[in-house]
C-alpha cells in the first residue's frame, strides 16, 4: 500500500432489509474498499445527508492511511462538534478507513489494534415475555442457542405494551424480537405510543428476578435494562431491591444527561451499573469514569466516532477499572457489529457484548464472517472488518420511514424510555 493511498470515491448506501441502515463505502485508487456503519435509528436520513452533502466532498483525494488526522479534520473542522449525527458520520469514515488499512495489511482489524486478548467475546442475549412463564420459556430458548448470559425484560401488569418485550402489542401487534423502530401505515408515519407506570414497574421487576433465580439458579449472569425510565432515587430503590438476585448489571437506570445523578444511585446500591448507549463522546463519561459511578461503558462504535474514538474511551475507562459493554442491537448494522467485535477481542478491559442476530434479509445485504459459538463471538480472521456489502441486494430493500416508540404517563406526559 505504501505510505499514501488516495481516496477515489465515497458512496452513501441506504437500505432497509427489515430495518433501515446507512453505510459509507470508501474505495481507494488501488481498489481497496472500506465500509463504515452510520445508522442512527429513526434519524437515518439526517446522517446520510450529513455524509453525502458535507463529508464525502472532503474525503475525495485524501490519503486513506491517515486515520487519526482525518478524524481530527472532520471533528474539529466542522466547528459544530459532538451530537449523534456528527459522531455517527465521523464513525462511518473512521471505521471504513480502518477496514481499508487492515485489508491492505492482509490482517483482521484486531491484529492492528494489538492482537487478541481473548479467544472470543462473551455475548448476552435478549430474553423477554409478556408474563413470567413466557419469559422463562424465552430464557430456555436462548440457553439452547448457546447464550451464557441473558438480559431479562418482561411485561408489566396493567400495561398493554412495554418497549423491549418482543411480544408487545404496540405498533400493529407484530412480534418485534429484533426491536426495530416500528413502521407505521398510511401517508404519514408517526411513532407508536406506549403507556408507562414507573410505580407498577418498580413493584413488579423484583418478583420477576426472584422467579428467574428460582428457575435457573445463582450462576447464570442476568442483566436488565431500565431504558432511562426512572428518577435517580427510583433507580436507587430498584438497584437495592435487585441486590439479592446478583445482577450482572442494571442498565440505563436513569437518563444519562446529568452525570451527577449516578452519584445518588451509587450511594444506595451495590448493583453494578451500565450506561451510555445514547452517549456519543468521551466527555459524556468524564464524571462517570473518574468517580467510578458506573461499571460498564455502553456506547456503540457507530455512534461514538468509530474505532479510533471508542478505543480511546475504553482505554480511559480501563484506568478506572471500568469495563466495556458495547451497544449491539440490530439497529447497529453488521458493519458496526464487526467493528465492535474487533475491539472486544483486542482491549484488556472487555466486559460483555450485546448480541442480537440480524435477519436473513440483512445478512443477504451484508455478507458477514463473524461467528457465534458456545456463547462467544469472534470477528473472524478475514482481513479488514470481515464484512462485505452486496450493493445489488441493498437496492432491493428501499428506505422506509420508521420510528422508535414514544412513552406517555397516565396523564399524557411524554416520558423517557
XYZ file of C-alpha atoms in Angstrom:
417
model
C 0.000 0.000 0.000
C 2.957 2.324 0.564
C 2.835 5.413 2.709
C -0.095 7.100 0.950
C -3.125 5.984 -0.988
C -5.725 8.315 -2.424
C -9.459 8.009 -1.732
C -11.023 7.739 -5.171
C -14.724 7.540 -4.272
C -17.102 7.517 -1.332
C -20.734 6.429 -1.556
C -23.590 6.513 0.952
C -25.825 3.430 0.715
C -29.254 3.407 2.387
C -31.035 0.071 2.603
C -33.891 -1.393 4.624
C -33.818 -5.213 4.807
C -36.350 -5.274 7.656
C -34.964 -2.095 9.180
C -33.035 0.935 7.944
C -29.239 1.021 7.659
C -26.847 3.704 6.410
C -23.462 2.526 5.143
C -20.487 4.513 3.880
C -18.461 2.740 1.195
C -14.991 4.198 0.514
C -12.834 2.983 -2.393
C -9.149 3.831 -2.795
C -7.266 4.398 -6.031
C -5.851 0.868 -5.833
C -9.321 -0.664 -5.480
C -9.456 -1.435 -1.765
C -12.946 -0.960 -0.307
C -13.787 0.010 3.263
C -17.188 0.039 4.972
C -18.479 2.137 7.856
C -21.819 1.995 9.682
C -23.641 5.356 10.002
C -27.056 4.110 11.149
C -28.943 6.319 13.607
C -32.222 4.599 14.428
C -35.196 6.773 13.429
C -32.978 9.596 12.110
C -31.092 7.742 9.387
C -31.591 10.309 6.617
C -30.065 13.067 8.748
C -26.765 11.175 8.883
C -26.986 10.198 5.216
C -27.341 13.859 4.266
C -24.508 14.896 6.590
C -22.252 12.362 4.900
C -23.365 12.843 1.309
C -23.648 16.646 1.318
C -20.870 17.657 3.705
C -18.347 14.877 4.399
C -17.907 12.927 1.156
C -16.696 16.009 -0.801
C -13.974 16.449 1.834
C -12.775 12.849 1.541
C -12.034 12.672 -2.168
C -8.281 12.666 -2.899
C -7.366 12.496 0.814
C -4.819 9.934 1.982
C -6.789 6.922 3.253
C -3.924 5.847 5.509
C -4.130 8.996 7.676
C -6.882 7.802 10.003
C -6.201 9.924 13.092
C -5.617 13.042 11.006
C -8.873 12.511 9.109
C -10.785 12.009 12.358
C -9.499 15.287 13.786
C -10.027 17.072 10.463
C -13.713 16.101 10.357
C -14.353 16.660 14.073
C -12.558 19.970 14.578
C -13.018 21.332 11.077
C -16.822 21.335 11.321
C -16.732 23.737 14.310
C -20.120 22.309 15.428
C -18.963 19.331 17.449
C -20.427 16.201 19.018
C -24.037 15.102 18.753
C -25.266 11.756 17.385
C -25.498 12.837 13.737
C -21.981 14.255 13.577
C -20.409 11.404 15.526
C -22.186 8.692 13.515
C -20.927 10.290 10.298
C -17.356 10.506 11.616
C -17.647 6.927 12.880
C -18.553 5.713 9.398
C -15.492 7.368 7.861
C -13.179 6.181 10.622
C -14.382 2.579 10.552
C -14.171 2.432 6.749
C -10.572 3.694 6.852
C -9.623 1.084 9.451
C -11.263 -1.558 7.233
C -9.117 -0.374 4.318
C -5.912 -0.314 6.355
C -6.442 -3.808 7.721
C -7.306 -5.205 4.286
C -4.194 -3.622 2.805
C -2.147 -5.205 5.591
C -3.784 -8.582 4.950
C -4.879 -8.807 8.607
C -8.094 -8.826 10.597
C -8.561 -5.435 12.243
C -7.984 -6.717 15.778
C -4.388 -7.538 14.848
C -3.738 -3.862 14.059
C -5.280 -2.964 17.433
C -2.675 -5.004 19.301
C -3.801 -8.564 18.701
C -6.234 -10.791 20.549
C -6.544 -10.583 24.340
C -9.034 -13.476 24.477
C -10.383 -16.316 22.342
C -13.848 -14.778 21.988
C -16.219 -12.177 23.396
C -18.878 -13.262 25.885
C -22.273 -12.257 24.455
C -25.616 -11.751 26.114
C -28.976 -12.436 24.507
C -32.341 -10.692 24.911
C -34.992 -12.803 26.614
C -38.447 -11.340 27.180
C -42.077 -12.237 27.722
C -45.445 -10.693 28.359
C -45.538 -12.562 31.667
C -43.170 -14.678 33.747
C -43.983 -18.082 32.150
C -43.382 -16.667 28.661
C -40.147 -15.058 29.893
C -38.890 -18.338 31.351
C -39.558 -20.045 28.023
C -37.609 -17.305 26.252
C -34.649 -17.779 28.607
C -34.691 -21.526 27.945
C -34.682 -20.866 24.200
C -31.687 -18.532 24.489
C -29.762 -21.022 26.612
C -30.475 -23.676 23.974
C -28.964 -21.333 21.365
C -25.742 -21.235 23.386
C -26.004 -17.944 25.280
C -24.235 -17.883 28.634
C -25.664 -14.539 29.775
C -29.229 -13.249 29.438
C -30.901 -9.833 29.517
C -34.296 -10.160 31.215
C -37.243 -7.916 30.242
C -40.914 -8.548 30.922
C -44.359 -7.071 30.532
C -45.803 -5.058 33.406
C -49.282 -5.881 34.767
C -51.708 -3.197 33.648
C -49.601 -2.023 30.688
C -50.561 -3.231 27.218
C -47.093 -2.793 25.732
C -43.561 -2.394 27.062
C -40.556 -1.469 24.931
C -38.006 -4.275 24.887
C -40.591 -7.053 25.241
C -40.778 -8.990 21.999
C -44.445 -9.920 22.325
C -45.513 -6.322 22.846
C -48.746 -5.418 21.070
C -47.916 -1.803 20.160
C -47.336 -0.920 16.538
C -49.739 -3.351 14.909
C -49.469 -6.409 17.104
C -46.418 -7.955 15.423
C -43.619 -9.547 17.408
C -40.515 -7.443 17.287
C -37.800 -9.734 18.566
C -35.177 -7.576 16.883
C -36.510 -4.356 18.448
C -36.770 -2.316 15.243
C -38.186 1.132 15.058
C -41.792 0.405 14.188
C -43.048 1.115 10.665
C -46.424 2.811 10.535
C -49.040 2.744 7.804
C -50.764 5.449 5.791
C -49.406 8.581 4.150
C -47.726 9.895 7.314
C -45.662 7.613 9.561
C -45.791 8.510 13.264
C -44.113 6.839 16.250
C -46.113 4.230 18.131
C -47.152 5.424 21.603
C -46.916 3.258 24.707
C -48.228 3.923 28.226
C -45.899 3.755 31.214
C -46.266 3.403 35.005
C -42.990 3.561 36.964
C -44.527 2.530 40.288
C -46.042 -0.615 38.751
C -42.661 -1.370 37.145
C -40.786 -0.977 40.453
C -43.211 -3.321 42.207
C -43.073 -5.974 39.506
C -39.426 -6.291 38.449
C -38.019 -7.742 41.709
C -40.655 -10.504 41.618
C -39.553 -11.348 38.075
C -35.926 -11.807 39.078
C -36.945 -13.872 42.085
C -38.779 -16.256 39.733
C -35.873 -16.379 37.278
C -33.336 -17.179 40.013
C -35.608 -19.887 41.429
C -35.816 -21.476 37.981
C -32.242 -21.097 36.741
C -30.143 -20.835 39.900
C -27.478 -18.364 41.046
C -24.787 -18.822 38.384
C -26.459 -17.538 35.202
C -25.417 -13.893 34.533
C -28.607 -11.798 34.355
C -28.911 -8.259 33.006
C -31.759 -5.753 32.977
C -32.378 -2.526 31.039
C -34.334 0.301 32.681
C -34.481 2.304 29.417
C -33.914 5.611 31.272
C -37.390 5.486 32.816
C -36.549 6.146 36.485
C -35.571 9.154 38.528
C -32.275 8.698 40.394
C -33.986 7.825 43.680
C -36.333 5.369 41.928
C -33.320 3.755 40.274
C -31.577 3.556 43.650
C -34.650 1.804 45.058
C -34.698 -0.721 42.212
C -30.957 -1.381 42.423
C -31.295 -2.052 46.158
C -34.299 -4.336 45.627
C -32.407 -6.347 42.999
C -29.267 -6.911 45.090
C -30.400 -10.379 46.331
C -30.557 -11.559 42.704
C -26.937 -10.671 41.858
C -27.385 -8.884 38.520
C -24.502 -8.644 36.070
C -25.716 -5.072 35.552
C -28.652 -2.685 35.728
C -28.558 -0.653 32.519
C -29.739 2.900 31.813
C -31.433 3.202 35.173
C -31.933 6.951 34.761
C -31.455 9.481 31.948
C -27.739 9.997 31.480
C -27.593 13.672 30.568
C -26.871 14.590 34.205
C -23.808 12.537 35.063
C -24.041 13.508 38.730
C -27.406 11.714 39.018
C -25.458 8.454 39.127
C -23.907 9.562 42.432
C -27.256 9.168 44.179
C -27.813 5.693 42.751
C -24.295 4.611 43.683
C -24.803 5.757 47.278
C -27.758 3.409 47.761
C -26.951 0.200 45.879
C -24.123 -2.176 45.037
C -25.901 -3.490 41.922
C -23.451 -2.927 39.019
C -24.455 -0.080 36.701
C -24.111 0.281 32.929
C -24.943 3.347 30.848
C -24.025 5.061 27.595
C -25.890 3.768 24.558
C -27.247 7.285 23.910
C -23.845 8.893 24.555
C -21.584 9.838 21.643
C -18.399 11.340 23.097
C -15.822 10.717 25.793
C -16.912 13.925 27.559
C -20.283 12.290 28.251
C -18.364 9.955 30.571
C -15.716 12.018 32.340
C -17.518 12.302 35.700
C -18.880 8.758 35.483
C -15.404 7.323 34.937
C -13.303 9.496 37.237
C -15.732 8.992 40.160
C -16.330 5.314 39.306
C -20.079 5.848 39.158
C -20.600 3.084 36.583
C -19.152 -0.358 35.970
C -19.685 -0.736 32.197
C -19.427 1.612 29.193
C -22.379 1.050 26.847
C -21.557 3.219 23.824
C -21.683 1.906 20.259
C -18.767 2.234 17.857
C -21.310 3.515 15.318
C -22.489 6.434 17.473
C -19.273 7.366 19.252
C -16.900 8.379 16.489
C -15.739 4.994 15.277
C -12.901 2.651 16.197
C -10.443 5.469 16.919
C -12.653 7.280 19.421
C -14.087 4.145 21.015
C -10.613 2.731 21.662
C -9.614 5.954 23.427
C -12.797 5.920 25.519
C -12.278 2.304 26.587
C -8.616 2.913 27.385
C -9.679 5.785 29.650
C -12.293 3.544 31.298
C -9.605 0.928 31.933
C -7.643 3.422 34.030
C -10.562 3.392 36.500
C -11.209 -0.353 36.345
C -14.384 0.061 34.281
C -15.205 -2.474 31.567
C -16.800 -2.478 28.140
C -20.363 -3.463 27.290
C -20.595 -2.197 23.713
C -24.105 -1.486 22.427
C -25.073 -4.091 19.827
C -28.771 -4.435 18.974
C -29.867 -4.852 15.373
C -30.057 -1.117 14.708
C -26.273 -1.461 14.597
C -25.556 -2.922 11.163
C -23.299 -5.963 10.725
C -20.542 -3.484 9.829
C -20.861 -1.753 13.189
C -21.133 -5.091 14.981
C -17.951 -6.353 13.354
C -16.086 -3.200 14.405
C -17.251 -3.762 17.991
C -16.082 -7.378 17.950
C -12.576 -6.448 16.800
C -12.340 -4.021 19.717
C -13.798 -6.623 22.101
C -11.097 -9.083 21.138
C -8.233 -6.598 21.449
C -8.922 -4.481 24.537
C -7.822 -5.516 28.019
C -10.939 -4.323 29.886
C -13.592 -6.255 27.971
C -16.778 -6.962 29.927
C -19.537 -8.340 27.699
C -21.010 -7.792 24.229
C -24.683 -7.261 23.423
C -25.732 -9.522 20.551
C -28.966 -9.889 18.626
C -28.668 -11.901 15.395
C -29.593 -9.982 12.264
C -32.367 -11.174 9.966
C -31.798 -13.302 6.864
C -32.600 -10.307 4.641
C -29.987 -8.194 6.446
C -27.382 -10.926 6.033
C -28.192 -11.059 2.324
C -27.155 -7.415 2.065
C -24.208 -7.606 4.475
C -22.049 -10.707 3.944
C -20.503 -11.401 7.342
C -17.732 -13.674 8.589
C -18.024 -13.171 12.364
C -19.353 -16.145 14.293
C -21.234 -17.018 17.481
C -20.226 -20.304 19.119
C -20.777 -21.600 22.645
C -21.815 -18.203 23.946
C -18.824 -16.361 22.470
C -18.492 -14.057 19.454
C -15.402 -13.878 17.248
C -14.880 -11.346 14.421
C -13.027 -13.954 12.267
C -9.558 -13.768 10.752
C -10.733 -12.348 7.422
C -8.659 -9.278 6.517
C -10.326 -5.993 7.474
C -13.642 -5.967 9.312
C -14.745 -9.196 7.677
C -17.987 -7.774 6.238
C -18.806 -7.038 2.587
C -21.754 -5.089 1.187
C -23.819 -6.540 -1.651
C -24.973 -3.312 -3.323
C -27.332 -5.152 -5.687
C -29.093 -6.807 -2.742
C -29.132 -3.477 -0.888
C -31.011 -1.933 -3.800
C -33.855 -4.424 -3.394
C -34.683 -3.013 0.057
C -35.532 0.704 -0.222
C -35.706 3.019 2.773
C -38.948 3.051 4.775
C -39.739 5.667 7.443
C -39.713 4.134 10.925
C -39.512 5.478 14.464
C -38.889 4.240 17.970
C -41.958 4.397 20.237
C -42.893 7.303 22.490
C -43.802 6.644 26.131
C -46.548 8.546 27.946
C -47.582 8.563 31.591
C -51.219 8.171 32.592
C -51.749 11.947 32.466
C -50.444 12.105 28.889
C -46.966 13.460 29.715
C -44.211 12.259 27.383
C -41.793 10.163 29.434
C -38.255 8.830 28.973
C -37.988 5.363 27.514
